[in-house]
Coordinates of C-alpha atoms and ligand atoms in Angstrom, one line a residue:
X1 CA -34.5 -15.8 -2.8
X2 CA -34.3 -13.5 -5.6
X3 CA -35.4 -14.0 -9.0
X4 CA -35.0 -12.0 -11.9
X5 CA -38.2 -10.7 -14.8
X6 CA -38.2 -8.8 -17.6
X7 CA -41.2 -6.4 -17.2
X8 CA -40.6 -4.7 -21.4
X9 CA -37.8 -4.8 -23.3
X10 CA -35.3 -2.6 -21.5
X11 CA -37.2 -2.8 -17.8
X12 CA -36.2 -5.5 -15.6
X13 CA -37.5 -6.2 -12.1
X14 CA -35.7 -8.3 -8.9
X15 CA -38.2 -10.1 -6.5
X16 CA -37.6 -10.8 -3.5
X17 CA -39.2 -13.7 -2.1
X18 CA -39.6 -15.2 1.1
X19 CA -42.1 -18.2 1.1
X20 CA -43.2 -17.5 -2.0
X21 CA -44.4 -14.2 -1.5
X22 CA -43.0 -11.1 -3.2
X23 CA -42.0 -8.8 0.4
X24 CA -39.4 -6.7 -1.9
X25 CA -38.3 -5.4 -5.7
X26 CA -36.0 -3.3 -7.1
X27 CA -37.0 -2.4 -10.7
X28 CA -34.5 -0.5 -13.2
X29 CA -34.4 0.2 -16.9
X30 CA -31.0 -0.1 -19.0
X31 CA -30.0 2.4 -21.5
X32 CA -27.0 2.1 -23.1
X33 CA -24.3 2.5 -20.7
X34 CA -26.0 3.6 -17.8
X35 CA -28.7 1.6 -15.4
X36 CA -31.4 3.5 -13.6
X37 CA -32.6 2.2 -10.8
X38 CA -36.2 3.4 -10.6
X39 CA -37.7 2.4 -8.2
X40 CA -36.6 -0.1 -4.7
X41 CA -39.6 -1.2 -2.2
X42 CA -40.0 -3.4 0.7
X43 CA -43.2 -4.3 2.6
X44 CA -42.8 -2.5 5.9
X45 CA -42.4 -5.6 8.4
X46 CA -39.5 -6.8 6.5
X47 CA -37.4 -4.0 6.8
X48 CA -34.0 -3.4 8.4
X49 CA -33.1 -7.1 7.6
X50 CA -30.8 -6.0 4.6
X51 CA -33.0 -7.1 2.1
X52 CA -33.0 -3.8 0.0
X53 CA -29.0 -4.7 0.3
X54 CA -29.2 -7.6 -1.3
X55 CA -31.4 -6.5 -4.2
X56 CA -28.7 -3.9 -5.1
X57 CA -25.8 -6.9 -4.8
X58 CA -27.5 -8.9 -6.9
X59 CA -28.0 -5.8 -9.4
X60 CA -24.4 -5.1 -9.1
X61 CA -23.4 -8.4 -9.9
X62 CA -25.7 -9.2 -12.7
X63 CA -25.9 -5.9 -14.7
X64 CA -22.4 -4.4 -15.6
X65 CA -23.1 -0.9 -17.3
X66 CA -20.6 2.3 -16.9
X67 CA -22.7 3.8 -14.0
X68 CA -26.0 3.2 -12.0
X69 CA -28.0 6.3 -11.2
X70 CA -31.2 6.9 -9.2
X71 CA -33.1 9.9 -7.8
X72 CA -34.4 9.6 -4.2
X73 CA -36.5 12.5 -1.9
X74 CA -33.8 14.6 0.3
X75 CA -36.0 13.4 3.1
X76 CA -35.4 9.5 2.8
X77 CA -32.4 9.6 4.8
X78 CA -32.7 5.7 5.3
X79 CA -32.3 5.3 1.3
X80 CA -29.9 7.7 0.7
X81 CA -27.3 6.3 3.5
X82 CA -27.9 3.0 1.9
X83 CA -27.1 4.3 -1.7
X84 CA -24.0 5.9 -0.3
X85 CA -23.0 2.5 0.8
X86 CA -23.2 1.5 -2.6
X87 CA -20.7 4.4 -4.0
X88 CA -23.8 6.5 -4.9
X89 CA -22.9 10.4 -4.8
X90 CA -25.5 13.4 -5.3
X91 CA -24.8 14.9 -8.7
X92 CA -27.7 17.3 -9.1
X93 CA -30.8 18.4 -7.2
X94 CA -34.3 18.9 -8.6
X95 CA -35.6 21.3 -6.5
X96 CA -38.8 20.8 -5.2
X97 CA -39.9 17.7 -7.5
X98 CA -42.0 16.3 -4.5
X99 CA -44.6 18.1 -2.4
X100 CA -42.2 17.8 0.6
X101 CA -38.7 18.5 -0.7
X102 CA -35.7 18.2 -3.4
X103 CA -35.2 15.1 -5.2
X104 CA -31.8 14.5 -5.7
X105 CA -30.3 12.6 -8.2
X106 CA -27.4 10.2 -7.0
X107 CA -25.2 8.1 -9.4
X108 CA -22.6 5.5 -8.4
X109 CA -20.1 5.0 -11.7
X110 CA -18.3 1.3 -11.8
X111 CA -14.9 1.4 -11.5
X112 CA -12.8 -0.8 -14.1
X113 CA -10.0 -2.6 -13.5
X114 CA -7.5 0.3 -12.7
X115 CA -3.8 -0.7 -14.3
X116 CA -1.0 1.3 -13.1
X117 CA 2.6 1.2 -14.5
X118 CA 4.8 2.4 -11.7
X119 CA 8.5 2.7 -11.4
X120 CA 11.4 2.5 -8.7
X121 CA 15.2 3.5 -8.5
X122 CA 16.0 5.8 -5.8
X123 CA 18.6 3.8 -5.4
X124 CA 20.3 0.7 -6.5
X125 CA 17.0 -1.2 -8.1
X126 CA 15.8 -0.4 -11.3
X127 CA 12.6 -2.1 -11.1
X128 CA 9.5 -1.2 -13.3
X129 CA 5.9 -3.1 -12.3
X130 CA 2.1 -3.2 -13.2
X131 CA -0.2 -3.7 -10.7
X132 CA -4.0 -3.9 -10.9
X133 CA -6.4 -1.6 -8.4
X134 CA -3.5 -1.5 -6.4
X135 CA -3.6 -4.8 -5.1
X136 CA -2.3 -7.2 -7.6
X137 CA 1.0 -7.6 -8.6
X138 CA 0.2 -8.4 -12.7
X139 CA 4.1 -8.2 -13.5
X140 CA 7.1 -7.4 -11.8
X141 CA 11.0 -6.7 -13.4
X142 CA 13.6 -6.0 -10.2
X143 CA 17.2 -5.0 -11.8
X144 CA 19.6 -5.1 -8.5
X145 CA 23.2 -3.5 -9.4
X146 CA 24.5 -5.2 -6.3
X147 CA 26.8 -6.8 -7.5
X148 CA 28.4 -3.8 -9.1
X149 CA 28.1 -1.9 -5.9
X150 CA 29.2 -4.5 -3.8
X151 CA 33.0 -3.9 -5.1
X152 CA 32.9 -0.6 -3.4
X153 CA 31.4 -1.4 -0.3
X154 CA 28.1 0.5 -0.6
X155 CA 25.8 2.4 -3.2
X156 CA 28.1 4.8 -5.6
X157 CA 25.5 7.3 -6.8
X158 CA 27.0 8.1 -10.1
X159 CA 27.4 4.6 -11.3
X160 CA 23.9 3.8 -10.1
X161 CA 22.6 7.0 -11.9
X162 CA 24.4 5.9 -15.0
X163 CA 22.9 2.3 -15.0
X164 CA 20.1 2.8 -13.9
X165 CA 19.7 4.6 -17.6
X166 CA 21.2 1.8 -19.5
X167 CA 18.5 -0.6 -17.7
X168 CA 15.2 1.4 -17.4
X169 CA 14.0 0.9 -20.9
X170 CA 15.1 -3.0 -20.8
X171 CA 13.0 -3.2 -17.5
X172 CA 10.4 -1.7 -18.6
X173 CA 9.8 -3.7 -22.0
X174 CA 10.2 -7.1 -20.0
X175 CA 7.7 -5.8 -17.5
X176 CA 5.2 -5.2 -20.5
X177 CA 6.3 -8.2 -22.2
X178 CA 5.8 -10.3 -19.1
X179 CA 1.8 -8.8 -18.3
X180 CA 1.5 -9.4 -22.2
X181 CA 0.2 -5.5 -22.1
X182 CA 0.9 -2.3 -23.9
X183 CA 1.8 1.1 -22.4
X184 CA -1.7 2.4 -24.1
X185 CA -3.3 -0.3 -21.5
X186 CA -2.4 1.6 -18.8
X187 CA -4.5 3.5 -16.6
X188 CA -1.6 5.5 -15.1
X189 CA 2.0 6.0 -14.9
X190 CA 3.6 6.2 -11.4
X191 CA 7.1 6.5 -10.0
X192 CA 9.3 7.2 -6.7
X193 CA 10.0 11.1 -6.8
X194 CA 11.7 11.0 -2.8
X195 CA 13.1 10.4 -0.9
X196 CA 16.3 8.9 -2.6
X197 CA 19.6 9.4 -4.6
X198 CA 18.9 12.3 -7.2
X199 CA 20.1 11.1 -10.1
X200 CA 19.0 7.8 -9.8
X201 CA 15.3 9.3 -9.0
X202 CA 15.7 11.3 -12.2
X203 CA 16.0 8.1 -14.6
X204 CA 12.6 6.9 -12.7
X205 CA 10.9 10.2 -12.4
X206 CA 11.7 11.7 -16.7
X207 CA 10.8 8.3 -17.8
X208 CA 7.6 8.2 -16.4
X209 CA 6.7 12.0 -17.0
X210 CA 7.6 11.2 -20.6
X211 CA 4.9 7.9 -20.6
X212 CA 2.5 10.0 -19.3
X213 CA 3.0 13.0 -21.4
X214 CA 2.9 10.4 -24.5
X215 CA 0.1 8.4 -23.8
X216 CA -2.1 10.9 -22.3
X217 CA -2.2 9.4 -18.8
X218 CA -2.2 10.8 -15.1
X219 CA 1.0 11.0 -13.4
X220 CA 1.1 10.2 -10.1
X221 CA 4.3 11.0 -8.0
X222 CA 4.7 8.9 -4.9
X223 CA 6.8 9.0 -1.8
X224 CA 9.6 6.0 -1.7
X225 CA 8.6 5.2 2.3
X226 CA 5.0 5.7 1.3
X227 CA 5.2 2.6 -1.0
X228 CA 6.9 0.5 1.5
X229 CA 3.8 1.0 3.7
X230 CA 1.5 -0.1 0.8
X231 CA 2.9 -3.3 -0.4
X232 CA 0.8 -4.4 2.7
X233 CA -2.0 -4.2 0.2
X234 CA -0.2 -6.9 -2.5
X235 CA -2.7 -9.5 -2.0
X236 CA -4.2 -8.6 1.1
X237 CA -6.2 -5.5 2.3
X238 CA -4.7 -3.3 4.9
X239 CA -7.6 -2.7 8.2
X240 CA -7.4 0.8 9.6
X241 CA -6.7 2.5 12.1
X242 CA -2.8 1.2 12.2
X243 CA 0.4 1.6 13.4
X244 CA 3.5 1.3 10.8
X245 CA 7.0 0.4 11.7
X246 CA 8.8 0.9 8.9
X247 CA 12.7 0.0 8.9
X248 CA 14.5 0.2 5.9
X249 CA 18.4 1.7 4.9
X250 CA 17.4 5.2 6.1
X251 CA 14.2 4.5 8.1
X252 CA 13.3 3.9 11.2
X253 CA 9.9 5.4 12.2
X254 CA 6.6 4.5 14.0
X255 CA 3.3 6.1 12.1
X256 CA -0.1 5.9 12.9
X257 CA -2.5 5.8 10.2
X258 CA -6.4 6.7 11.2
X259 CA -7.3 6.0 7.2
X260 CA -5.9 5.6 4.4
X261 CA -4.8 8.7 3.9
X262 CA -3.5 10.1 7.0
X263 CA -0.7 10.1 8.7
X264 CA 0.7 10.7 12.5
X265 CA 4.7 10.7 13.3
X266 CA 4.9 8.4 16.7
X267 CA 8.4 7.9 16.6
X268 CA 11.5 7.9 14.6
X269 CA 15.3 7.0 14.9
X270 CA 17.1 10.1 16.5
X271 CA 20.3 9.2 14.8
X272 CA 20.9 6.3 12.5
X273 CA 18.1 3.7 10.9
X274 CA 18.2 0.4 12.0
X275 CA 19.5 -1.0 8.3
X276 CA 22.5 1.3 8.5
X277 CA 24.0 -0.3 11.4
X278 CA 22.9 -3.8 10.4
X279 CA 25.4 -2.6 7.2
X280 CA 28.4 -1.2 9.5
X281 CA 28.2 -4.2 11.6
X282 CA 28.6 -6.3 8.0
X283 CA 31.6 -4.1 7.5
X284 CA 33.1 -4.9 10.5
X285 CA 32.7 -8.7 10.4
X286 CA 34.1 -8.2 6.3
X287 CA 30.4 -9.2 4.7
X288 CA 29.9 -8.0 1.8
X289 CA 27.3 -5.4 0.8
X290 CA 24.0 -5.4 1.4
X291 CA 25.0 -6.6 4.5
X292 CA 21.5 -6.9 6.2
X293 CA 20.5 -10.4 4.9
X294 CA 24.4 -11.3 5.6
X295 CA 24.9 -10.7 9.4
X296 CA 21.3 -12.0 9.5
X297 CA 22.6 -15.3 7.7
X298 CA 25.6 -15.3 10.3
X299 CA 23.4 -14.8 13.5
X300 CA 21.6 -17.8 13.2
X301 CA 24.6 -19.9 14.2
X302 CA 25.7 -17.7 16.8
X303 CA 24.6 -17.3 20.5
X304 CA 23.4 -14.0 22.3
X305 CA 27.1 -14.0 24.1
X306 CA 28.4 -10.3 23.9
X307 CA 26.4 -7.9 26.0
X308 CA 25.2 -5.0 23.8
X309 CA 23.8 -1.4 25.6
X310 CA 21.0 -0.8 26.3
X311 CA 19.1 1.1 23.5
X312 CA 17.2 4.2 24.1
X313 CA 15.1 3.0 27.0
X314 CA 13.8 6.4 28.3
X315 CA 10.0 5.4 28.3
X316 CA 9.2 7.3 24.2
X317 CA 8.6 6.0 20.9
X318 CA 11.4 7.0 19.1
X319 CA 14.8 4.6 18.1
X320 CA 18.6 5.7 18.6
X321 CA 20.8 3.2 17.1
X322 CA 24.1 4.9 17.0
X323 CA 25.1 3.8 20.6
X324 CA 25.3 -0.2 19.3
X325 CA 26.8 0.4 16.4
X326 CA 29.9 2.9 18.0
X327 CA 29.8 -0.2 20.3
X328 CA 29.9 -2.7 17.7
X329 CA 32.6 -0.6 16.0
X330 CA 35.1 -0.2 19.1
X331 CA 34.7 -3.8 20.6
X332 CA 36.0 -5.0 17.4
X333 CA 38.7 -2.7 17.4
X334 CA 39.8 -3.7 20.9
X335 CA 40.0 -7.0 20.3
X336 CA 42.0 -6.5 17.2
X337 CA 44.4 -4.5 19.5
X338 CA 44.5 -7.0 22.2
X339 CA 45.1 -9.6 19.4
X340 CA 42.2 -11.8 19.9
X341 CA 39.8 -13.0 17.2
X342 CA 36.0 -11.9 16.9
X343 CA 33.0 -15.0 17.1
X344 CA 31.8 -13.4 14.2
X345 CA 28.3 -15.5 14.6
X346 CA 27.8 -14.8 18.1
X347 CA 28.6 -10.9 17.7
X348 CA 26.0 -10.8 14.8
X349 CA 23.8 -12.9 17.1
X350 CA 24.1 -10.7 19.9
X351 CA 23.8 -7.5 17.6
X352 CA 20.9 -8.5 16.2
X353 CA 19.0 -9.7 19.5
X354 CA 19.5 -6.6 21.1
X355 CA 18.1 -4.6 18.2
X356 CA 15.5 -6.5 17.8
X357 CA 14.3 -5.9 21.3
X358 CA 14.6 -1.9 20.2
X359 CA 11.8 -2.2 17.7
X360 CA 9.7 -5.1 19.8
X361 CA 9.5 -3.0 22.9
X362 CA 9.1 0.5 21.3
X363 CA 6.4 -0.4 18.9
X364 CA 4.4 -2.0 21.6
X365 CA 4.7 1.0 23.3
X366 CA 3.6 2.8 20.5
X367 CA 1.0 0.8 20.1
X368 CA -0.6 1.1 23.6
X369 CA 0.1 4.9 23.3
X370 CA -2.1 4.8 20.4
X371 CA -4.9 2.5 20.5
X372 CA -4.3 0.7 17.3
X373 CA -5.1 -2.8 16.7
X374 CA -3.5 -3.3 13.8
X375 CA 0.3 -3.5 13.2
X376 CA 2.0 -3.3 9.6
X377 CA 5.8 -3.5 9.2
X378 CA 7.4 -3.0 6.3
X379 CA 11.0 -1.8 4.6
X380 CA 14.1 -3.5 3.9
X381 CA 15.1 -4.8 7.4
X382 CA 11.3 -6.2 7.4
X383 CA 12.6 -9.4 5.2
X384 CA 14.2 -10.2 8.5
X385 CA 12.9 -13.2 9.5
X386 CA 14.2 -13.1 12.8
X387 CA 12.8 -9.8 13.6
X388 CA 9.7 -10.5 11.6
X389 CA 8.9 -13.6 13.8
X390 CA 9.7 -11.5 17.1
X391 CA 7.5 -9.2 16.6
X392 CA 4.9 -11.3 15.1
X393 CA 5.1 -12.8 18.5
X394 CA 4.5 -10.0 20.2
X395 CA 1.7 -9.4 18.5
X396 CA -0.2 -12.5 18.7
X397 CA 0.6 -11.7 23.1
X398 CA -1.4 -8.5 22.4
X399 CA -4.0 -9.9 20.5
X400 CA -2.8 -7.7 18.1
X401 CA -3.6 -8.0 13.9
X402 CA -0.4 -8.2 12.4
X403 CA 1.0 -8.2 8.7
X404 CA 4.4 -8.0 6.6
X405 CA 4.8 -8.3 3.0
X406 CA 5.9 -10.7 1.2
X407 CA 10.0 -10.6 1.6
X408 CA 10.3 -9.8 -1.9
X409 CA 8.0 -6.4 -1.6
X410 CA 10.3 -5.7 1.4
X411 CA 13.1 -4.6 -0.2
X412 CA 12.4 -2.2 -2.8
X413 CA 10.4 -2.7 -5.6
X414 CA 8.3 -1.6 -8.3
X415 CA 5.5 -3.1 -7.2
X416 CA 4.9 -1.6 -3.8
X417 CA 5.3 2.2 -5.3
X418 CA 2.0 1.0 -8.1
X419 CA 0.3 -0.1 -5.1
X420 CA 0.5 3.4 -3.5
X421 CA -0.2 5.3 -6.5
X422 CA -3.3 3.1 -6.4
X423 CA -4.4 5.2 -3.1
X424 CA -3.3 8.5 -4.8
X425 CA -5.5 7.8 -8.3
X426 CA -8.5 6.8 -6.0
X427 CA -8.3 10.1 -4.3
X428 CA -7.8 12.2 -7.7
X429 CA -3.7 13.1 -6.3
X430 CA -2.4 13.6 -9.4
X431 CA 1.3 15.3 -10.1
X432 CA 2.2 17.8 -12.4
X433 CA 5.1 17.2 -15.4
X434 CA 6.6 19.7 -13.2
X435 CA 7.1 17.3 -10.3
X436 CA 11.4 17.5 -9.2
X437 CA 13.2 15.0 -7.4
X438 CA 14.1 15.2 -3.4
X439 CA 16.5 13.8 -1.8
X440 CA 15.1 13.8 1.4
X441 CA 11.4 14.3 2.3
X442 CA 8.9 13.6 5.3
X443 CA 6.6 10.9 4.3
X444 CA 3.8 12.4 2.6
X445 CA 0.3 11.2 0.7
Ligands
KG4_1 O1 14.0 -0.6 1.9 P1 15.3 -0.9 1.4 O2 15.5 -2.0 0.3 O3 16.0 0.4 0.9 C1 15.8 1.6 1.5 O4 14.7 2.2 1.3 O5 16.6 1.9 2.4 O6 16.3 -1.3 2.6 C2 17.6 -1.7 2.5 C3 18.1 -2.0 3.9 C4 19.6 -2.2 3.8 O7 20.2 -1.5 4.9 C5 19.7 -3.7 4.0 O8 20.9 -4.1 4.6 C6 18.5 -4.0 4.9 O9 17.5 -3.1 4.4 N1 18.1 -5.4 4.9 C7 18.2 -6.2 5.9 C8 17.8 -7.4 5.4 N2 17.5 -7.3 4.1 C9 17.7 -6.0 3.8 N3 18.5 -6.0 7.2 C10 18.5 -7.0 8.0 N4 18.1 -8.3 7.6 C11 17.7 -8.5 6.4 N5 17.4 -9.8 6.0
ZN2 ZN1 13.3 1.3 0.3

């Protein structure tokens, strides 16, 4: 048990008690803003049991200042691995202060709720979001010009371009309006920069240089594909080392991440990604644009009956989707020809099995090839509840952690590209007012 004394009036003590005797204390003094720890003890038989762990947890908890410092001998290597636990880093040495050696002196500052602003539209979503230490979703605004595009058949770049500028400012206000926050609250403005549509990454990426330039605030540029892989930290915490499937419009890749910050190709598509055909094969069938959640709609009330190739089984990690769609294509031509009618349900069916037993087998492959034990998916084609459940299955055969986002932080969003920017503002990335668009980039922290 702990209990807490004040020793004068800005010295304080923690006791540690077990049976009512005091086997451990961590005493500190307050001034102003800052705590300093001054001195931490435990009686010698009573060590390595974490008790010195829980005096600083229930400091932590009870005492809320800007920053806790401390100075401990360079040759108590016990202490200072536990203060590095803590967040403590050196930030000066006093050289020889003890007979034996430096002291250094270690401080460990408390982070604050960190508030990003962050803001999508490489493509046909202008969506502006606020997310909290890159884990909480505080507001969220998604403007889809679907329904615009669908008259065409796909994404027009100019008109999206053009309304994604009559929207941004609209989003943006009901996004504030919504967290009940200013821009001046923020801790950081983020957006997409790549890959995308340029113009339509343009509106994003000027608006949120302009915020930042304004209000004084970091800028932090993030990569589109990057930001589906984090909005598997919206409401959850991601484990490391993982793999990453990621299958979206233009993606279709396997990556291995050792941390948080690094990143390892393991495979990709060689031709086209994965929600590219699920679109052709809406086309064919007449489904309107996007037609991913439509042929998915369709294939549940069809049957696996038309046999589909086989796709890229040549023992690597990467995807080739090409050959199925071509097939797709020229079966439905043929049968036009020959006058017969298309089981539209079963050919969606049948489409999507097949694919679906793409990504199952080659991401378990990958995942044997790399050791991981931890699976994310994420992208547009990851709101696929068929394909989500398949490979959740697989999986849980594997014994193998798995998570997906929410299907609304699937498709692209504001919110996953705040939670990215989160990573990038912990590790001091910040862009320059410089930053360009790219249409097409490798993904990149
Ligand atoms: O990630 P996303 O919103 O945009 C890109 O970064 O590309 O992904 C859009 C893609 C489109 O090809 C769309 O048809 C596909 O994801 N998609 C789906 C589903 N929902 C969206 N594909 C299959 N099943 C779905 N339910
Ligand atoms: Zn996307």
């Amino acid at each position: 048990m702990i209990k807490s004394k004040q020793i004068k009036e800005y010295e304080f003590e923690l006791d540690y008690f077990i049976d009512e005797s005091v086997v451990g204390y961590l005493k500190y003094e307050v001034t102003y803003e800052i705590v300093n720890v001054t001195d931490v003890y435990v009686d010698d038989k009573y060590r390595r049991q974490g008790i010195a762990t829980e005096l600083f947890n229930y400091l932590f908890n009870s005492v809320k200042p800007e920053k806790f410092m401390l100075e401990v001998n360079e040759n108590n290597l016990g202490a200072i691995n536990l203060y590095k636990k803590f967040g403590f880093v050196t930030i000066h040495v006093r050289k020889k202060y003890y007979k034996d050696g430096d002291a250094l002196i270690m401080e460990s500052k408390v982070r604050k709720d960190v508030y990003i602003l962050a803001i999508e539209s490489s493509c046909d979503e202008t969506s502006v979001s606020i997310v909290k230490n890159g884990t909480v979703d505080v507001a969220t605004t998604v403007n889809s010009q679907i329904d615009v595009h669908k008259k065409y058949g796909g994404v027009v770049p100019e008109v999206a371009s053009r309304m994604h500028l009559e929207n941004i400012t609209f989003v943006l206000d009901e996004t504030l309006s919504k967290a009940n926050m200013k821009l001046e609250d923020m801790d950081a403005f983020a957006c997409t920069y790549a890959p995308g549509l340029l113009g339509s990454l343009l509106v994003g990426l000027e608006t949120t240089k302009t915020l930042s330039l304004i209000y004084n605030k970091p800028f932090i540029k993030v990569n589109h594909m990057m930001g589906h892989i984090y909005a598997n930290n919206i409401g959850n915490n991601m484990s490391y080392p993982l793999l990453a499937l990621i299958v979206s419009g233009g993606h279709t890749d396997l990556i291995y991440m050792e941390s948080e910050t690094s990143i390892e190709y393991i495979g990709q598509t060689l031709d086209d990604a994965v929600g590219e055909c699920f679109d052709k094969v809406a086309r064919i069938v007449n489904l309107p644009y996007p037609g991913g959640p439509n042929v998915e709609k369709l294939a549940l009330n069809g049957k696996d009956t038309y046999p589909m190739p086989n796709l890229l089984s040549d023992g690597s990690t990467n995807f080739s989707f090409s050959g199925i769609k071509s097939h797709v294509v020229n079966l439905a031509h043929n049968e036009k020809q020959r006058g017969n009618s298309i089981n539209e349900e079963d050919l969606c069916c049948s489409f999507q099995n097949a694919v679906t037993k793409s990504l199952v087998s080659k991401t378990l492959l990958a995942l044997n090839k790399t050791g991981a034990k931890n699976l994310i998916m994420a992208g547009g084609v990851a709101s696929n509840s068929f394909i989500r459940e398949s490979i959740r299955k697989m999986c849980e055969e594997n014994s193998i952690n798995f998570s997906v986002p929410d299907k609304k932080y699937c498709t692209d969003n504001g919110t996953m590209i705040g939670a990215a920017a989160y990573v990038l503002y912990k590790n001091n990335k910040f862009a320059s007012l410089n930053t360009n668009a790219k249409s097409h980039e490798l993904l990149t922290l």
